[in-house]
Tab-separated table of C-alpha atoms and ligand atoms in Angstrom:
chain	number	residue	atom	x	y	z
L	1	MET	CA	9.130	-16.038	-11.597
L	2	THR	CA	11.025	-15.530	-14.811
L	3	THR	CA	9.820	-13.287	-17.578
L	4	GLN	CA	7.764	-14.990	-20.204
L	5	ARG	CA	7.624	-12.183	-22.757
L	6	PRO	CA	10.051	-12.260	-25.571
L	7	GLY	CA	12.475	-9.233	-25.053
L	8	GLY	CA	10.523	-6.544	-23.115
L	9	HIS	CA	10.251	-2.879	-23.853
L	10	PRO	CA	13.251	-1.488	-25.670
L	11	HIS	CA	13.339	1.487	-23.360
L	12	GLY	CA	13.304	-0.624	-20.211
L	13	PRO	CA	16.460	-1.735	-18.496
L	14	ALA	CA	18.170	-4.467	-20.581
L	15	GLU	CA	18.449	-6.939	-17.819
L	16	ASN	CA	16.737	-8.016	-14.710
L	17	PRO	CA	14.302	-5.149	-14.573
L	18	GLY	CA	12.910	-6.340	-11.349
L	19	HIS	CA	16.065	-6.048	-9.420
L	20	ALA	CA	17.601	-3.007	-11.042
L	21	GLY	CA	15.101	-0.296	-10.578
L	22	HIS	CA	14.177	1.475	-13.780
L	23	ALA	CA	16.066	3.586	-16.286
L	24	GLY	CA	14.751	7.024	-17.093
L	25	HIS	CA	11.887	8.668	-15.241
L	26	ALA	CA	9.142	6.943	-13.522
L	27	GLN	CA	6.348	8.302	-15.750
L	28	THR	CA	8.105	6.820	-18.789
L	29	TRP	CA	8.742	3.522	-17.095
L	30	LEU	CA	5.009	3.339	-16.053
L	31	ALA	CA	3.886	4.115	-19.726
L	32	GLY	CA	6.192	1.697	-21.341
L	33	ALA	CA	7.312	-1.272	-18.985
L	34	GLY	CA	5.714	-4.629	-18.932
L	35	ARG	CA	4.647	-4.471	-22.672
L	36	PRO	CA	5.386	-7.132	-25.311
L	37	ALA	CA	8.373	-6.618	-27.401
L	38	ALA	CA	7.599	-3.913	-30.158
L	39	VAL	CA	7.958	-6.079	-33.207
L	40	PRO	CA	5.678	-5.898	-36.211
L	41	GLY	CA	2.134	-7.163	-35.552
L	42	ALA	CA	2.692	-7.499	-31.731
L	43	PRO	CA	-0.095	-6.206	-29.458
L	44	VAL	CA	0.986	-3.249	-27.334
L	45	ASN	CA	-0.741	-4.680	-24.269
L	46	VAL	CA	0.048	-7.972	-22.754
L	47	PRO	CA	-2.875	-10.138	-23.745
L	48	LEU	CA	-5.139	-11.357	-21.018
L	49	GLU	CA	-4.544	-15.270	-20.977
L	50	LEU	CA	-7.369	-17.160	-19.454
L	51	SER	CA	-5.664	-20.476	-19.311
L	52	THR	CA	-4.896	-22.782	-16.415
L	53	THR	CA	-2.322	-24.661	-18.241
L	54	TYR	CA	0.283	-24.443	-21.002
L	55	VAL	CA	1.647	-26.846	-23.493
L	56	ALA	CA	4.561	-28.607	-21.839
L	57	GLY	CA	8.125	-27.583	-22.783
L	58	GLY	CA	7.727	-23.752	-22.464
L	59	ALA	CA	8.477	-21.172	-19.828
L	60	LEU	CA	4.933	-21.283	-18.471
L	61	GLU	CA	3.454	-24.544	-17.030
L	62	TYR	CA	0.541	-23.853	-14.882
L	63	ALA	CA	-1.230	-20.589	-13.945
L	64	ARG	CA	-0.715	-20.909	-10.201
L	65	TYR	CA	2.910	-20.699	-10.866
L	66	GLY	CA	2.784	-17.667	-13.246
L	67	ASN	CA	1.000	-15.972	-16.159
L	68	PRO	CA	1.887	-13.118	-18.517
L	69	ALA	CA	-0.298	-10.484	-16.537
L	70	TRP	CA	1.616	-11.181	-13.345
L	71	THR	CA	4.964	-10.914	-15.112
L	72	ALA	CA	3.964	-7.586	-16.732
L	73	PHE	CA	2.542	-6.119	-13.463
L	74	GLU	CA	5.577	-7.415	-11.410
L	75	GLU	CA	8.019	-5.839	-13.762
L	76	VAL	CA	6.376	-2.491	-13.667
L	77	VAL	CA	6.057	-2.408	-9.839
L	78	GLY	CA	9.478	-4.025	-9.189
L	79	GLY	CA	10.951	-1.434	-11.386
L	80	LEU	CA	9.398	1.367	-9.422
L	81	GLU	CA	10.339	0.011	-5.984
L	82	GLY	CA	13.719	-1.259	-7.096
L	83	GLY	CA	13.254	-4.826	-6.219
L	84	ARG	CA	11.657	-8.123	-7.118
L	85	ALA	CA	7.909	-7.945	-6.988
L	86	LEU	CA	5.389	-10.643	-6.525
L	87	VAL	CA	1.687	-10.197	-7.065
L	88	LEU	CA	-0.753	-11.768	-4.660
L	89	SER	CA	-4.486	-11.945	-4.327
L	90	SER	CA	-4.922	-9.089	-1.933
L	91	GLY	CA	-3.019	-6.598	0.266
L	92	MET	CA	-3.754	-8.998	3.182
L	93	ALA	CA	-2.261	-11.860	1.288
L	94	ALA	CA	0.917	-9.905	0.762
L	95	VAL	CA	0.902	-9.047	4.581
L	96	ALA	CA	0.338	-12.775	5.264
L	97	ALA	CA	3.050	-14.057	2.870
L	98	THR	CA	5.429	-11.425	4.537
L	99	LEU	CA	4.689	-12.536	8.018
L	100	SER	CA	5.224	-16.242	6.998
L	101	LEU	CA	8.965	-15.256	6.873
L	102	VAL	CA	8.986	-14.963	10.668
L	103	PRO	CA	10.321	-18.125	12.185
L	104	VAL	CA	7.930	-19.983	14.516
L	105	GLY	CA	8.060	-18.302	17.910
L	106	GLY	CA	9.717	-15.328	16.483
L	107	ARG	CA	8.985	-11.688	17.733
L	108	VAL	CA	7.569	-8.939	15.608
L	109	VAL	CA	7.905	-5.301	16.610
L	110	ALA	CA	4.685	-3.695	15.292
L	111	PRO	CA	3.136	-0.321	15.649
L	112	ASP	CA	0.366	0.067	18.210
L	113	ARG	CA	-1.861	1.556	15.473
L	114	GLY	CA	-1.927	0.879	11.787
L	115	TYR	CA	-4.158	-0.833	9.246
L	116	ASN	CA	-6.519	-2.815	11.347
L	117	GLY	CA	-6.293	-5.915	9.144
L	118	THR	CA	-2.621	-6.217	9.779
L	119	CYS	CA	-3.074	-5.640	13.390
L	120	ALA	CA	-5.741	-8.271	13.595
L	121	LEU	CA	-3.709	-10.817	11.733
L	122	LEU	CA	-0.743	-10.198	14.112
L	123	ARG	CA	-3.055	-10.655	17.098
L	124	ALA	CA	-4.421	-13.933	15.568
L	125	LEU	CA	-0.987	-15.274	14.783
L	126	GLU	CA	-0.026	-14.426	18.390
L	127	ARG	CA	-3.053	-16.033	19.827
L	128	ASP	CA	-2.266	-19.233	17.956
L	129	GLY	CA	1.291	-19.250	19.323
L	130	ARG	CA	2.783	-18.707	15.815
L	131	LEU	CA	4.683	-15.541	16.793
L	132	SER	CA	4.790	-12.887	19.509
L	133	VAL	CA	4.170	-9.161	18.978
L	134	ASP	CA	5.736	-6.183	20.690
L	135	TRP	CA	3.381	-3.349	20.136
L	136	VAL	CA	5.268	-0.211	20.210
L	137	ASP	CA	4.081	3.504	19.883
L	138	VAL	CA	4.708	4.161	16.185
L	139	ASP	CA	5.575	7.820	16.933
L	140	ASP	CA	8.183	6.881	19.336
L	141	THR	CA	11.209	5.794	17.048
L	142	PRO	CA	13.580	5.348	20.079
L	143	ALA	CA	11.132	2.879	21.665
L	144	MET	CA	10.894	0.878	18.322
L	145	ILE	CA	14.767	0.827	18.133
L	146	ARG	CA	14.917	-0.394	21.665
L	147	ALA	CA	12.683	-3.235	20.969
L	148	LEU	CA	14.742	-4.452	17.882
L	149	PRO	CA	17.343	-6.775	19.548
L	150	GLY	CA	16.137	-10.357	19.281
L	151	ALA	CA	13.296	-9.443	17.071
L	152	ALA	CA	12.687	-11.238	13.793
L	153	MET	CA	10.811	-8.524	12.068
L	154	VAL	CA	9.826	-4.897	12.471
L	155	TRP	CA	6.645	-3.814	10.741
L	156	ILE	CA	5.905	-0.104	9.798
L	157	GLU	CA	3.418	1.702	7.628
L	158	SER	CA	4.559	5.012	6.198
L	159	PRO	CA	2.456	6.912	6.617
L	160	VAL	CA	0.438	5.237	9.273
L	161	ASN	CA	-3.232	4.265	8.405
L	162	PRO	CA	-5.119	6.192	9.396
L	163	THR	CA	-3.207	8.396	12.003
L	164	LEU	CA	-0.667	9.475	9.259
L	165	GLU	CA	2.557	9.495	11.398
L	166	VAL	CA	5.630	8.938	9.401
L	167	PRO	CA	8.015	6.593	11.048
L	168	ASP	CA	11.852	7.257	10.499
L	169	VAL	CA	12.564	4.348	8.203
L	170	ALA	CA	16.173	5.219	7.704
L	171	ALA	CA	16.753	5.365	11.595
L	172	LEU	CA	15.147	2.093	12.028
L	173	VAL	CA	17.006	0.480	9.140
L	174	ALA	CA	20.256	1.820	10.544
L	175	ALA	CA	19.294	0.419	13.974
L	176	ALA	CA	18.383	-3.017	12.469
L	177	GLN	CA	21.658	-3.215	10.677
L	178	GLU	CA	23.447	-2.460	13.904
L	179	VAL	CA	21.621	-5.276	15.593
L	180	ARG	CA	22.501	-7.686	12.709
L	181	ARG	CA	26.212	-7.005	13.189
L	182	ASP	CA	25.880	-9.077	16.387
L	183	GLY	CA	24.136	-11.984	14.593
L	184	ALA	CA	20.530	-12.482	13.212
L	185	GLY	CA	18.655	-9.195	13.106
L	186	PRO	CA	15.130	-8.033	12.245
L	187	LEU	CA	13.856	-7.757	8.653
L	188	VAL	CA	12.528	-4.267	8.092
L	189	VAL	CA	9.171	-4.284	6.408
L	190	THR	CA	7.303	-1.124	5.229
L	191	ASP	CA	3.751	-1.054	4.070
L	192	ASN	CA	3.989	1.641	1.285
L	193	THR	CA	0.375	1.669	0.376
L	194	PHE	CA	-0.220	5.335	1.341
L	195	ALA	CA	2.976	6.684	-0.082
L	196	THR	CA	3.105	4.741	-3.442
L	197	PRO	CA	6.547	4.169	-4.864
L	198	LEU	CA	6.297	7.665	-6.566
L	199	LEU	CA	6.733	9.395	-3.217
L	200	ARG	CA	8.675	6.971	-1.091
L	201	THR	CA	10.811	3.932	-2.081
L	202	PRO	CA	11.714	2.171	1.293
L	203	LEU	CA	13.871	-0.444	-0.358
L	204	GLN	CA	16.307	2.415	-1.352
L	205	ASP	CA	16.328	3.489	2.332
L	206	GLY	CA	17.497	0.045	3.261
L	207	ALA	CA	14.169	-1.749	3.999
L	208	ASP	CA	14.171	-5.387	3.273
L	209	ILE	CA	10.678	-5.821	2.062
L	210	VAL	CA	7.778	-3.525	0.920
L	211	VAL	CA	4.106	-4.476	0.716
L	212	HIS	CA	1.240	-2.776	-0.921
L	213	SER	CA	-2.356	-3.103	-0.984
L	214	ALA	CA	-2.505	-2.775	-4.800
L	215	SER	CA	-6.270	-2.403	-4.456
L	216	LYS	CA	-5.547	1.179	-3.624
L	217	TYR	CA	-3.299	3.602	-5.564
L	218	LEU	CA	-1.424	1.036	-7.875
L	219	ALA	CA	-4.680	-0.133	-9.359
L	220	GLY	CA	-6.423	3.191	-8.694
L	221	HIS	CA	-9.942	2.534	-9.677
L	222	SER	CA	-11.619	0.859	-6.775
L	223	ASP	CA	-12.338	-2.153	-8.987
L	224	VAL	CA	-9.741	-4.808	-7.871
L	225	VAL	CA	-8.462	-6.321	-4.778
L	226	LEU	CA	-4.910	-7.143	-5.168
L	227	GLY	CA	-1.528	-7.192	-3.260
L	228	VAL	CA	2.200	-7.163	-3.906
L	229	VAL	CA	5.311	-7.778	-2.019
L	230	ILE	CA	8.705	-6.448	-3.274
L	231	THR	CA	12.105	-7.227	-1.898
L	232	GLY	CA	15.705	-6.686	-3.150
L	233	GLU	CA	16.851	-9.999	-1.551
L	234	ASP	CA	16.819	-13.219	-3.671
L	235	ARG	CA	16.589	-15.359	-0.667
L	236	LEU	CA	13.390	-13.578	0.547
L	237	ALA	CA	12.017	-13.574	-2.874
L	238	GLU	CA	12.475	-17.312	-3.433
L	239	ARG	CA	10.662	-17.900	0.000
L	240	LEU	CA	7.805	-15.715	-1.101
L	241	VAL	CA	7.569	-17.423	-4.558
L	242	GLU	CA	7.446	-20.732	-2.660
L	243	TYR	CA	4.728	-19.382	-0.376
L	244	ARG	CA	2.637	-18.181	-3.207
L	245	MET	CA	2.838	-21.425	-5.132
L	246	LEU	CA	2.089	-23.619	-2.046
L	247	HIS	CA	-0.410	-21.641	-0.262
L	248	GLY	CA	-2.305	-20.825	-3.449
L	249	ALA	CA	-3.064	-17.156	-2.587
L	250	ILE	CA	-2.827	-16.063	-6.189
L	251	ALA	CA	-4.023	-13.189	-8.067
L	252	GLY	CA	-6.391	-13.677	-10.805
L	253	PRO	CA	-4.927	-12.769	-14.339
L	254	ALA	CA	-8.031	-10.522	-15.087
L	255	GLU	CA	-7.472	-8.497	-11.911
L	256	THR	CA	-3.788	-8.296	-12.359
L	257	TRP	CA	-4.412	-7.077	-15.974
L	258	LEU	CA	-6.751	-4.423	-14.758
L	259	ALA	CA	-4.354	-3.295	-12.079
L	260	LEU	CA	-1.531	-2.981	-14.720
L	261	ARG	CA	-3.811	-0.848	-16.776
L	262	GLY	CA	-4.543	1.328	-13.825
L	263	LEU	CA	-0.716	1.596	-13.099
L	264	ARG	CA	-0.178	3.312	-16.373
L	265	THR	CA	-1.723	6.567	-14.989
L	266	LEU	CA	-0.348	6.307	-11.472
L	267	HIS	CA	1.736	9.396	-11.709
L	268	LEU	CA	-1.072	11.477	-13.051
L	269	ARG	CA	-3.546	10.286	-10.351
L	270	VAL	CA	-1.070	10.680	-7.618
L	271	GLU	CA	0.066	14.056	-8.694
L	272	ARG	CA	-3.382	15.442	-8.946
L	273	SER	CA	-4.776	13.707	-5.688
L	274	CYS	CA	-1.824	14.994	-3.881
L	275	ALA	CA	-2.275	18.581	-5.087
L	276	ASN	CA	-5.879	18.372	-4.076
L	277	ALA	CA	-4.916	16.938	-0.619
L	278	ALA	CA	-2.450	19.775	0.054
L	279	ASP	CA	-5.018	22.331	-0.969
L	280	LEU	CA	-7.683	20.837	1.165
L	281	ALA	CA	-5.224	20.575	4.226
L	282	ASP	CA	-4.592	24.316	3.869
L	283	ARG	CA	-8.254	25.248	3.890
L	284	LEU	CA	-9.162	22.770	6.638
L	285	ALA	CA	-6.508	24.226	8.909
L	286	ASP	CA	-8.729	27.218	9.615
L	287	HIS	CA	-12.082	25.421	9.743
L	288	PRO	CA	-14.021	26.205	12.821
L	289	VAL	CA	-15.442	22.571	13.069
L	290	VAL	CA	-12.077	20.915	12.600
L	291	GLY	CA	-9.943	20.480	15.863
L	292	ARG	CA	-7.053	18.837	14.129
L	293	VAL	CA	-5.854	18.213	10.598
L	294	ARG	CA	-3.452	15.273	10.128
L	295	TYR	CA	-1.511	15.749	6.858
L	296	PRO	CA	2.000	14.393	6.682
L	297	GLY	CA	3.116	17.035	4.028
L	298	PHE	CA	2.902	14.573	1.222
L	299	GLY	CA	0.411	11.998	-0.076
L	300	ALA	CA	-3.287	12.278	-0.709
L	301	ILE	CA	-4.678	10.953	2.644
L	302	LEU	CA	-5.822	13.397	5.178
L	303	ALA	CA	-7.527	12.886	8.578
L	304	ILE	CA	-9.650	15.405	10.444
L	305	GLU	CA	-10.795	15.267	14.039
L	306	VAL	CA	-14.191	17.008	14.381
L	307	GLY	CA	-14.995	16.758	18.152
L	308	SER	CA	-17.162	13.730	18.433
L	309	PRO	CA	-18.127	10.506	16.706
L	310	GLU	CA	-21.683	11.738	16.172
L	311	ARG	CA	-20.629	14.896	14.448
L	312	ALA	CA	-17.978	12.653	12.279
L	313	ASP	CA	-20.891	10.383	11.297
L	314	ALA	CA	-23.103	13.327	10.438
L	315	VAL	CA	-20.304	14.796	8.258
L	316	CYS	CA	-19.951	11.387	6.403
L	317	GLU	CA	-23.605	11.135	5.832
L	318	ALA	CA	-23.988	14.558	4.613
L	319	VAL	CA	-21.463	14.636	1.663
L	320	THR	CA	-22.613	14.158	-1.899
L	321	VAL	CA	-19.462	14.668	-4.028
L	322	TRP	CA	-17.394	12.629	-1.607
L	323	THR	CA	-18.513	9.119	-0.948
L	324	HIS	CA	-19.010	7.720	2.563
L	325	ALA	CA	-17.097	4.374	2.053
L	326	THR	CA	-14.112	2.549	3.301
L	327	SER	CA	-10.859	2.117	1.259
L	328	LEU	CA	-8.835	4.680	-0.361
L	329	GLY	CA	-6.491	5.460	-3.276
L	330	GLY	CA	-9.062	5.444	-6.096
L	331	VAL	CA	-9.932	8.383	-8.496
L	332	GLU	CA	-12.958	9.123	-6.508
L	333	SER	CA	-12.719	10.804	-3.019
L	334	LEU	CA	-13.856	8.726	-0.098
L	335	MET	CA	-14.318	9.388	3.550
L	336	GLU	CA	-15.105	7.433	6.726
L	337	ARG	CA	-14.887	7.541	10.480
L	338	ARG	CA	-12.421	4.687	11.109
L	339	ARG	CA	-13.492	3.900	14.484
L	340	ARG	CA	-16.832	2.716	13.200
L	341	HIS	CA	-15.006	-0.513	12.642
L	342	PRO	CA	-14.887	-2.422	15.971
L	343	SER	CA	-11.495	-3.834	15.022
L	344	GLU	CA	-9.872	-0.411	14.612
L	345	PRO	CA	-6.981	0.157	17.178
L	346	ALA	CA	-8.009	2.072	20.265
L	347	GLY	CA	-5.161	4.619	19.548
L	348	VAL	CA	-7.272	5.914	16.650
L	349	PRO	CA	-9.401	9.001	17.908
L	350	VAL	CA	-13.144	8.166	17.809
L	351	ASP	CA	-13.972	11.338	15.961
L	352	LEU	CA	-11.259	10.907	13.213
L	353	ILE	CA	-12.506	11.011	9.659
L	354	ARG	CA	-10.088	9.572	7.146
L	355	LEU	CA	-10.193	11.434	3.728
L	356	SER	CA	-8.905	9.729	0.647
L	357	VAL	CA	-8.594	12.511	-1.824
L	358	GLY	CA	-9.354	11.773	-5.403
L	359	ILE	CA	-8.781	13.519	-8.728
L	360	GLU	CA	-12.014	15.685	-8.761
L	361	ASP	CA	-12.010	19.504	-9.089
L	362	VAL	CA	-10.835	20.470	-5.610
L	363	ARG	CA	-13.294	23.358	-5.573
L	364	ASP	CA	-16.145	20.797	-5.624
L	365	LEU	CA	-14.534	18.748	-2.880
L	366	TRP	CA	-13.967	21.656	-0.830
L	367	ASP	CA	-17.627	23.089	-1.268
L	368	ASP	CA	-19.138	19.625	-0.352
L	369	LEU	CA	-16.855	19.079	2.633
L	370	ASP	CA	-17.272	22.515	3.973
L	371	ALA	CA	-21.063	22.383	3.557
L	372	ALA	CA	-21.164	19.003	5.463
L	373	LEU	CA	-19.061	20.414	8.211
L	374	GLN	CA	-20.988	23.543	8.534
L	375	ALA	CA	-24.323	21.522	8.538
L	376	SER	CA	-23.000	19.352	11.419
L	377	LEU	CA	-22.439	22.635	13.362
L	378	ALA	CA	-25.887	23.895	12.611
L	379	THR	CA	-27.509	20.610	13.791
L	380	GLY	CA	-25.439	20.503	16.912
L	381	ALA	CA	-24.195	16.905	16.090
K	1	PLP	C1	-2.131	0.276	4.580
K	1	PLP	C2	-2.941	-0.983	4.109
K	1	PLP	N1	-2.206	-2.277	4.105
K	1	PLP	C3	-2.908	-3.452	3.679
K	1	PLP	C4	-4.275	-3.311	3.426
K	1	PLP	C5	-5.066	-4.593	3.079
K	1	PLP	O1	-5.200	-4.574	1.569
K	1	PLP	P1	-6.507	-5.403	0.814
K	1	PLP	O2	-7.681	-4.729	1.226
K	1	PLP	O3	-5.987	-5.198	-0.688
K	1	PLP	O4	-6.245	-6.754	1.347
K	1	PLP	C6	-4.994	-2.126	3.442
K	1	PLP	C7	-6.431	-2.053	3.160
K	1	PLP	O5	-7.054	-1.036	3.385
K	1	PLP	C8	-4.293	-0.954	3.859
K	1	PLP	O6	-4.897	0.074	3.934
């Protein structure tokens, strides 16, 4: 999709912002990219255009092919990840679009645990004979590498949802490139939802494709469902553009506009959430009710294991500052026991509570969480 805005922000890269990464610092890029040209009388925000069609002869023709909100959002995200971004209707639409690149009958190397929607889609595609899946222990990089020859794609999340391992992207990329020397090799795909492009940029480590559930940190306010795919390779981008046009899994302009507004504060939200998460990880390490704290050392998602599913459920029910709800990456802190979902991979402990740490005052988060944990002890849950 070509940019429809005249010019672009004067402080953005002069050409091809979606390919070249961004000039300056990420915060500055987030504040300024994807805006109309700064000319007298121009709005500072891209206008929300609710029109399905455009007068013939211009850059835009029909809203399923492109609209200004997409272009602006894609410019900002593409610049952050250092590739060409395509917005889709949800994170799962981004996952499905990416898996459409696997040739019929191709093999995907996938982690034995990870976001349950991705695992379920892979299982469904395998059931339908569309592709085959090699499920490999996500914590065993050598095993993943051994599975690469002959594979069409390797899929990783970094960190993994919800068990928070951090696969070695650089090692997998190096191994995939080695396999490619002997002919066709696997595309390396990273779901970067948990890390955000502020903490990890997998394309810079050599990954071919990055996907996000933009419903999470990128949009950041738990009010839109949206996805995005980013790649540095034109041939893949063209295939994905075609997929989006023909399968119709398009993002609404209003959702995209809201997500763009959310993106403006990504760095502030991530900074604060991460600081809160690091603080809570420290405090939880000594908590008598918590058997294990999973914290990868960065990011704002933690997981704790509390001994039994009953106790985990009791903790989730008892909190009042935190909200017992699925999803993550919003300004508000959420928690849930992941195995309450029947589709959650069996490799996820039954007593694991995933904590999505928000931007509240960490003292209030701690008091609430500690009280809920202590109460679970008192009731013998
Ligand atoms: C890591 C990860 N990837 C993809 C998705 C799917 O995103 P969406 O809910 O926007 O379809 C999710 C949703 O929770 C997720 O956590």
